[in-house]
Amino acid sequence: MAEFYPSLAQCALVAAAFKVLLFPAYKSTDFEVHRNWLAITHSLPVKEWYYERTSEWTLDYPPFFAAFEWLLSQLAYYADPAMLVVKNLNYDSWQTVYFQRATVILTELVLAFALSRYVKSVPSANKHLAHIASLSILLSPGLLIIDHIHFQYNGFLFGILVLSIVWARKQSTLLYSGITFAVLLCLKHIYLYLSLAYFVYLLRAYCLDPKSVFRPRIWNTIKLGVGVLSVFGLAFGPFAYWNQLLQLKERLFPFSRGLCHAYWAPNVWAMYAFTDRVLIPLAPRLGLPVDQEALSSVTRGLVGDTSFAVLPQISKEQTFALTFFFQLFPLIKLWFRPDWDTFVGAVTLCGYASFLFGWHVHEKAVLLIIIPFSLIALKDRRYFSAFRPLAVAGHVSLFPLLFTAPEFPIKTVYTIFWLILFLFAFDRVAPVPERPRVFLLDRFSLLYITISIPLILYCSLVHQLIFGLNRYEFVPLMFTSSYSALGVVGSWLGFMVVYFTA
C-alpha cells in the first residue's frame, strides 16, 4: 500500500534482515522435529511416513504439512544431503540451520501477502487502521519468538488463516474462504478449534438465504461441499486406501498426554493448578485430603504427568464439554447475525474457549486468539480495551520458551518495544465507540500491564540470584503462567461483553 509509510513490504524486508541475524540463536527441539520430518518425507515412501519412529519426534501433522516438508526436502538436498538421513538424529550443521531458518522467513511471505489483501479489503475510511493492525501482526513478537528463534512455521500457517478470513468478507469469495480453511486444517489440525465458527458462518451466509434459513442455496451448498470434500479426499484419500486412517488418528490426536503441557499454558487449568499448589500447605488446617502421589506432579509439570493433590482431577470429557459450551454462545449470535465482524469475533472467541478450557493446550496456541483478534481490535476503543491485556499476557507467557541468557535481551527488548509502539498507536487511533465503555476494564488493563514489569524481572533474573539455577525452578514458570492466565481470562470476559453488546 504505497499511501502508507512504512509499507508492509518495507517492514517485511527490514524484519527479514533482523531475523537473518538470529540464525545462530537458540533453537528448541522443534528444530530437530522438522529436520526429522524433512528426512522422513524425503527418504521414505508416503505409506511409511506415519509409521516411521526412529526418532521420538514422529510425524504428527496432517498430510498437507507432510507434503510441505517433502517440497522443502527437495531443496534441502542441495544445502546438505546429510540432514535428510533419518538416522542422523539431532543433526545441526550450519547449512542445516541456515536452510531451515531461511525457509521460515521465505514462507512467512504468505502472511505478508494475506495482510496486504486484508488492507485492500477494508473500506477506504478504515484502511489506515487495517494497516496498523497488519503491521502489528507482521512484526509480532510471538511469531519472532516461536518461529524464528524457538522454530516453527506459524507465520506461513497464519497467513493462510488470515487469507481465509479476508475472503469471508465478500459473498463472491466465500467459497474460496471455505476451501482455504479446509486446506489449513489439512496442514495443521490445531485449527479445528476454530472450525465451528467457519461451519456456522458458511452455512448461514453461503448455503442458506440471508433472509430466510428455510430457503437453502442448493448450488452454493454443492460447490462448497465438493470443494471441501475434494481437499480432504486429496489429503487423506491415499491413507484411507492403505487402511492407515487409524494410524493417522493415533499420531494426530495423542490423547494420552496430560491435561497441562510441560509448561502450563496460561489458561483456566493453569489457575486451577496454581490454586491446587497453594492449597497443599493449607489442606491440613482446612481438613482437606491430600493425594501424596500427586505432590511431585504438581511441581514437575511433565507431559502426561498432570494430577492434582487437593482439587478434583479433570477428565478429557470435561474439558471437551467446557470448550464446546463456551464456543456455543458466540456461535448462537453468529447464526442470527452472519456478518464479517461477528464472524471474526466468533473465530476469536472459539480460539479463547479452546485455549482456556482445552486438553493439553500448548502456550504457543495463544496466537490462535491474538492473530484474529488483531483484525478487529481497532473496530473501536471497547475492542481495544479487551485486546490490550491479551496482547501483554499472550506475549509475556511465551518468554519461558527462551530460557537461555543470550536470548533474554532479544525477547524482552523486542516485546516491550512492540507493546509500547503498537499499544500506544492503537490507543491513539481506535475510534470512540457508539456504546459506553466499561472503564473498569481500562483500569484492570493499566494495573495488569504495570505488574508485568516486576514480574518479568523477578522470573528472569531475581529468582536465580536468590535461589540459584536449580532450586525451585518451576516457581517462575508457575508465576508467569498464572499471571498470564489472569490476563487472558480477563481479556476473554471483557471481549465477551463487547461481542454480545455490539
PDB file of C-alpha atoms in Angstrom, residues 369-483:
ATOM      1  CA  ILE A 369      -6.557 -15.733  19.727  1.00  0.00           C
ATOM      2  CA  ILE A 370      -4.164 -12.839  19.166  1.00  0.00           C
ATOM      3  CA  ILE A 371      -3.991 -13.035  15.352  1.00  0.00           C
ATOM      4  CA  PRO A 372      -7.743 -12.993  14.526  1.00  0.00           C
ATOM      5  CA  PHE A 373      -8.456 -10.551  17.369  1.00  0.00           C
ATOM      6  CA  SER A 374      -5.882  -8.151  15.900  1.00  0.00           C
ATOM      7  CA  LEU A 375      -8.016  -7.848  12.757  1.00  0.00           C
ATOM      8  CA  ILE A 376     -10.891  -6.272  14.733  1.00  0.00           C
ATOM      9  CA  ALA A 377      -9.020  -4.796  17.717  1.00  0.00           C
ATOM     10  CA  LEU A 378      -9.319  -1.305  16.216  1.00  0.00           C
ATOM     11  CA  LYS A 379     -13.046  -1.503  15.494  1.00  0.00           C
ATOM     12  CA  ASP A 380     -13.465   0.858  18.452  1.00  0.00           C
ATOM     13  CA  ARG A 381     -11.972   1.524  21.885  1.00  0.00           C
ATOM     14  CA  ARG A 382     -14.075  -1.130  23.595  1.00  0.00           C
ATOM     15  CA  TYR A 383     -12.495  -3.792  21.401  1.00  0.00           C
ATOM     16  CA  PHE A 384      -9.050  -2.360  22.052  1.00  0.00           C
ATOM     17  CA  SER A 385      -9.641  -2.357  25.825  1.00  0.00           C
ATOM     18  CA  ALA A 386     -10.342  -6.097  25.695  1.00  0.00           C
ATOM     19  CA  PHE A 387      -7.377  -6.712  23.365  1.00  0.00           C
ATOM     20  CA  ARG A 388      -4.770  -4.890  25.477  1.00  0.00           C
ATOM     21  CA  PRO A 389      -4.431  -7.372  28.394  1.00  0.00           C
ATOM     22  CA  LEU A 390      -4.399 -10.241  25.888  1.00  0.00           C
ATOM     23  CA  ALA A 391      -1.513  -8.652  23.977  1.00  0.00           C
ATOM     24  CA  VAL A 392       0.519  -8.312  27.183  1.00  0.00           C
ATOM     25  CA  ALA A 393      -0.392 -11.686  28.709  1.00  0.00           C
ATOM     26  CA  GLY A 394      -0.066 -13.648  25.499  1.00  0.00           C
ATOM     27  CA  HIS A 395       3.419 -12.408  24.707  1.00  0.00           C
ATOM     28  CA  VAL A 396       4.764 -12.497  28.267  1.00  0.00           C
ATOM     29  CA  SER A 397       3.560 -16.109  28.531  1.00  0.00           C
ATOM     30  CA  LEU A 398       5.929 -17.035  25.690  1.00  0.00           C
ATOM     31  CA  PHE A 399       9.059 -15.801  27.487  1.00  0.00           C
ATOM     32  CA  PRO A 400       9.851 -19.148  29.208  1.00  0.00           C
ATOM     33  CA  LEU A 401      10.185 -20.756  25.777  1.00  0.00           C
ATOM     34  CA  LEU A 402      13.510 -18.923  25.524  1.00  0.00           C
ATOM     35  CA  PHE A 403      15.375 -19.643  28.741  1.00  0.00           C
ATOM     36  CA  THR A 404      18.991 -19.126  27.643  1.00  0.00           C
ATOM     37  CA  ALA A 405      20.864 -15.969  28.608  1.00  0.00           C
ATOM     38  CA  PRO A 406      21.728 -14.624  25.107  1.00  0.00           C
ATOM     39  CA  GLU A 407      18.051 -14.530  24.104  1.00  0.00           C
ATOM     40  CA  PHE A 408      16.894 -12.678  27.231  1.00  0.00           C
ATOM     41  CA  PRO A 409      17.574  -9.150  25.901  1.00  0.00           C
ATOM     42  CA  ILE A 410      16.144 -10.059  22.491  1.00  0.00           C
ATOM     43  CA  LYS A 411      12.808 -11.319  23.749  1.00  0.00           C
ATOM     44  CA  THR A 412      12.366  -8.642  26.419  1.00  0.00           C
ATOM     45  CA  VAL A 413      13.524  -5.568  24.496  1.00  0.00           C
ATOM     46  CA  TYR A 414      11.720  -6.537  21.296  1.00  0.00           C
ATOM     47  CA  THR A 415       8.473  -7.432  23.086  1.00  0.00           C
ATOM     48  CA  ILE A 416       8.463  -4.309  25.270  1.00  0.00           C
ATOM     49  CA  PHE A 417       9.225  -2.129  22.235  1.00  0.00           C
ATOM     50  CA  TRP A 418       6.380  -3.805  20.289  1.00  0.00           C
ATOM     51  CA  LEU A 419       3.948  -3.383  23.191  1.00  0.00           C
ATOM     52  CA  ILE A 420       4.819   0.302  23.680  1.00  0.00           C
ATOM     53  CA  LEU A 421       4.720   1.081  19.961  1.00  0.00           C
ATOM     54  CA  PHE A 422       1.546  -0.712  18.969  1.00  0.00           C
ATOM     55  CA  LEU A 423      -0.488  -0.336  22.146  1.00  0.00           C
ATOM     56  CA  PHE A 424       0.265   3.389  22.042  1.00  0.00           C
ATOM     57  CA  ALA A 425      -0.640   3.523  18.337  1.00  0.00           C
ATOM     58  CA  PHE A 426      -3.820   1.514  18.910  1.00  0.00           C
ATOM     59  CA  ASP A 427      -4.744   3.796  21.789  1.00  0.00           C
ATOM     60  CA  ARG A 428      -4.295   6.894  19.608  1.00  0.00           C
ATOM     61  CA  VAL A 429      -6.271   5.728  16.572  1.00  0.00           C
ATOM     62  CA  ALA A 430      -9.002   3.449  17.985  1.00  0.00           C
ATOM     63  CA  PRO A 431     -12.382   5.116  17.284  1.00  0.00           C
ATOM     64  CA  VAL A 432     -14.673   6.196  20.092  1.00  0.00           C
ATOM     65  CA  PRO A 433     -17.455   3.599  20.421  1.00  0.00           C
ATOM     66  CA  GLU A 434     -21.108   4.391  19.950  1.00  0.00           C
ATOM     67  CA  ARG A 435     -21.912   2.467  23.118  1.00  0.00           C
ATOM     68  CA  PRO A 436     -20.439   3.458  26.508  1.00  0.00           C
ATOM     69  CA  ARG A 437     -17.215   1.760  27.549  1.00  0.00           C
ATOM     70  CA  VAL A 438     -16.608  -0.181  30.743  1.00  0.00           C
ATOM     71  CA  PHE A 439     -13.831   1.887  32.307  1.00  0.00           C
ATOM     72  CA  LEU A 440     -13.248  -0.769  34.965  1.00  0.00           C
ATOM     73  CA  LEU A 441     -11.668  -2.871  32.218  1.00  0.00           C
ATOM     74  CA  ASP A 442      -9.336   0.023  31.363  1.00  0.00           C
ATOM     75  CA  ARG A 443      -8.191   0.244  34.976  1.00  0.00           C
ATOM     76  CA  PHE A 444      -7.671  -3.511  35.110  1.00  0.00           C
ATOM     77  CA  SER A 445      -5.545  -3.298  31.959  1.00  0.00           C
ATOM     78  CA  LEU A 446      -3.397  -0.493  33.335  1.00  0.00           C
ATOM     79  CA  LEU A 447      -2.792  -2.282  36.647  1.00  0.00           C
ATOM     80  CA  TYR A 448      -2.141  -5.563  34.854  1.00  0.00           C
ATOM     81  CA  ILE A 449       0.440  -4.048  32.494  1.00  0.00           C
ATOM     82  CA  THR A 450       2.176  -2.318  35.407  1.00  0.00           C
ATOM     83  CA  ILE A 451       2.624  -5.617  37.247  1.00  0.00           C
ATOM     84  CA  SER A 452       4.190  -7.264  34.192  1.00  0.00           C
ATOM     85  CA  ILE A 453       7.482  -5.374  34.507  1.00  0.00           C
ATOM     86  CA  PRO A 454       8.475  -6.510  38.035  1.00  0.00           C
ATOM     87  CA  LEU A 455       7.170  -9.993  37.238  1.00  0.00           C
ATOM     88  CA  ILE A 456       9.458 -10.308  34.217  1.00  0.00           C
ATOM     89  CA  LEU A 457      12.412  -9.036  36.235  1.00  0.00           C
ATOM     90  CA  TYR A 458      11.776 -11.480  39.080  1.00  0.00           C
ATOM     91  CA  CYS A 459      11.193 -14.541  36.906  1.00  0.00           C
ATOM     92  CA  SER A 460      14.121 -13.815  34.578  1.00  0.00           C
ATOM     93  CA  LEU A 461      16.774 -12.504  36.989  1.00  0.00           C
ATOM     94  CA  VAL A 462      15.886 -12.039  40.666  1.00  0.00           C
ATOM     95  CA  HIS A 463      14.715 -15.615  41.308  1.00  0.00           C
ATOM     96  CA  GLN A 464      18.035 -17.053  40.113  1.00  0.00           C
ATOM     97  CA  LEU A 465      20.004 -14.523  42.148  1.00  0.00           C
ATOM     98  CA  ILE A 466      18.118 -15.509  45.311  1.00  0.00           C
ATOM     99  CA  PHE A 467      17.733 -19.267  44.895  1.00  0.00           C
ATOM    100  CA  GLY A 468      20.329 -20.188  42.271  1.00  0.00           C
ATOM    101  CA  LEU A 469      19.810 -22.016  38.989  1.00  0.00           C
ATOM    102  CA  ASN A 470      18.474 -25.357  40.232  1.00  0.00           C
ATOM    103  CA  ARG A 471      16.274 -24.507  43.241  1.00  0.00           C
ATOM    104  CA  TYR A 472      12.542 -24.022  42.860  1.00  0.00           C
ATOM    105  CA  GLU A 473      13.000 -23.747  39.099  1.00  0.00           C
ATOM    106  CA  PHE A 474       9.285 -24.314  38.494  1.00  0.00           C
ATOM    107  CA  VAL A 475       8.212 -21.322  40.626  1.00  0.00           C
ATOM    108  CA  PRO A 476       8.986 -18.634  37.980  1.00  0.00           C
ATOM    109  CA  LEU A 477       7.118 -20.698  35.394  1.00  0.00           C
ATOM    110  CA  MET A 478       4.152 -21.012  37.729  1.00  0.00           C
ATOM    111  CA  PHE A 479       4.114 -17.260  38.419  1.00  0.00           C
ATOM    112  CA  THR A 480       4.414 -16.377  34.723  1.00  0.00           C
ATOM    113  CA  SER A 481       1.728 -18.830  33.697  1.00  0.00           C
ATOM    114  CA  SER A 482      -0.708 -17.806  36.440  1.00  0.00           C
ATOM    115  CA  TYR A 483      -0.165 -14.089  35.825  1.00  0.00           C
TER     116      TYR A 483
END
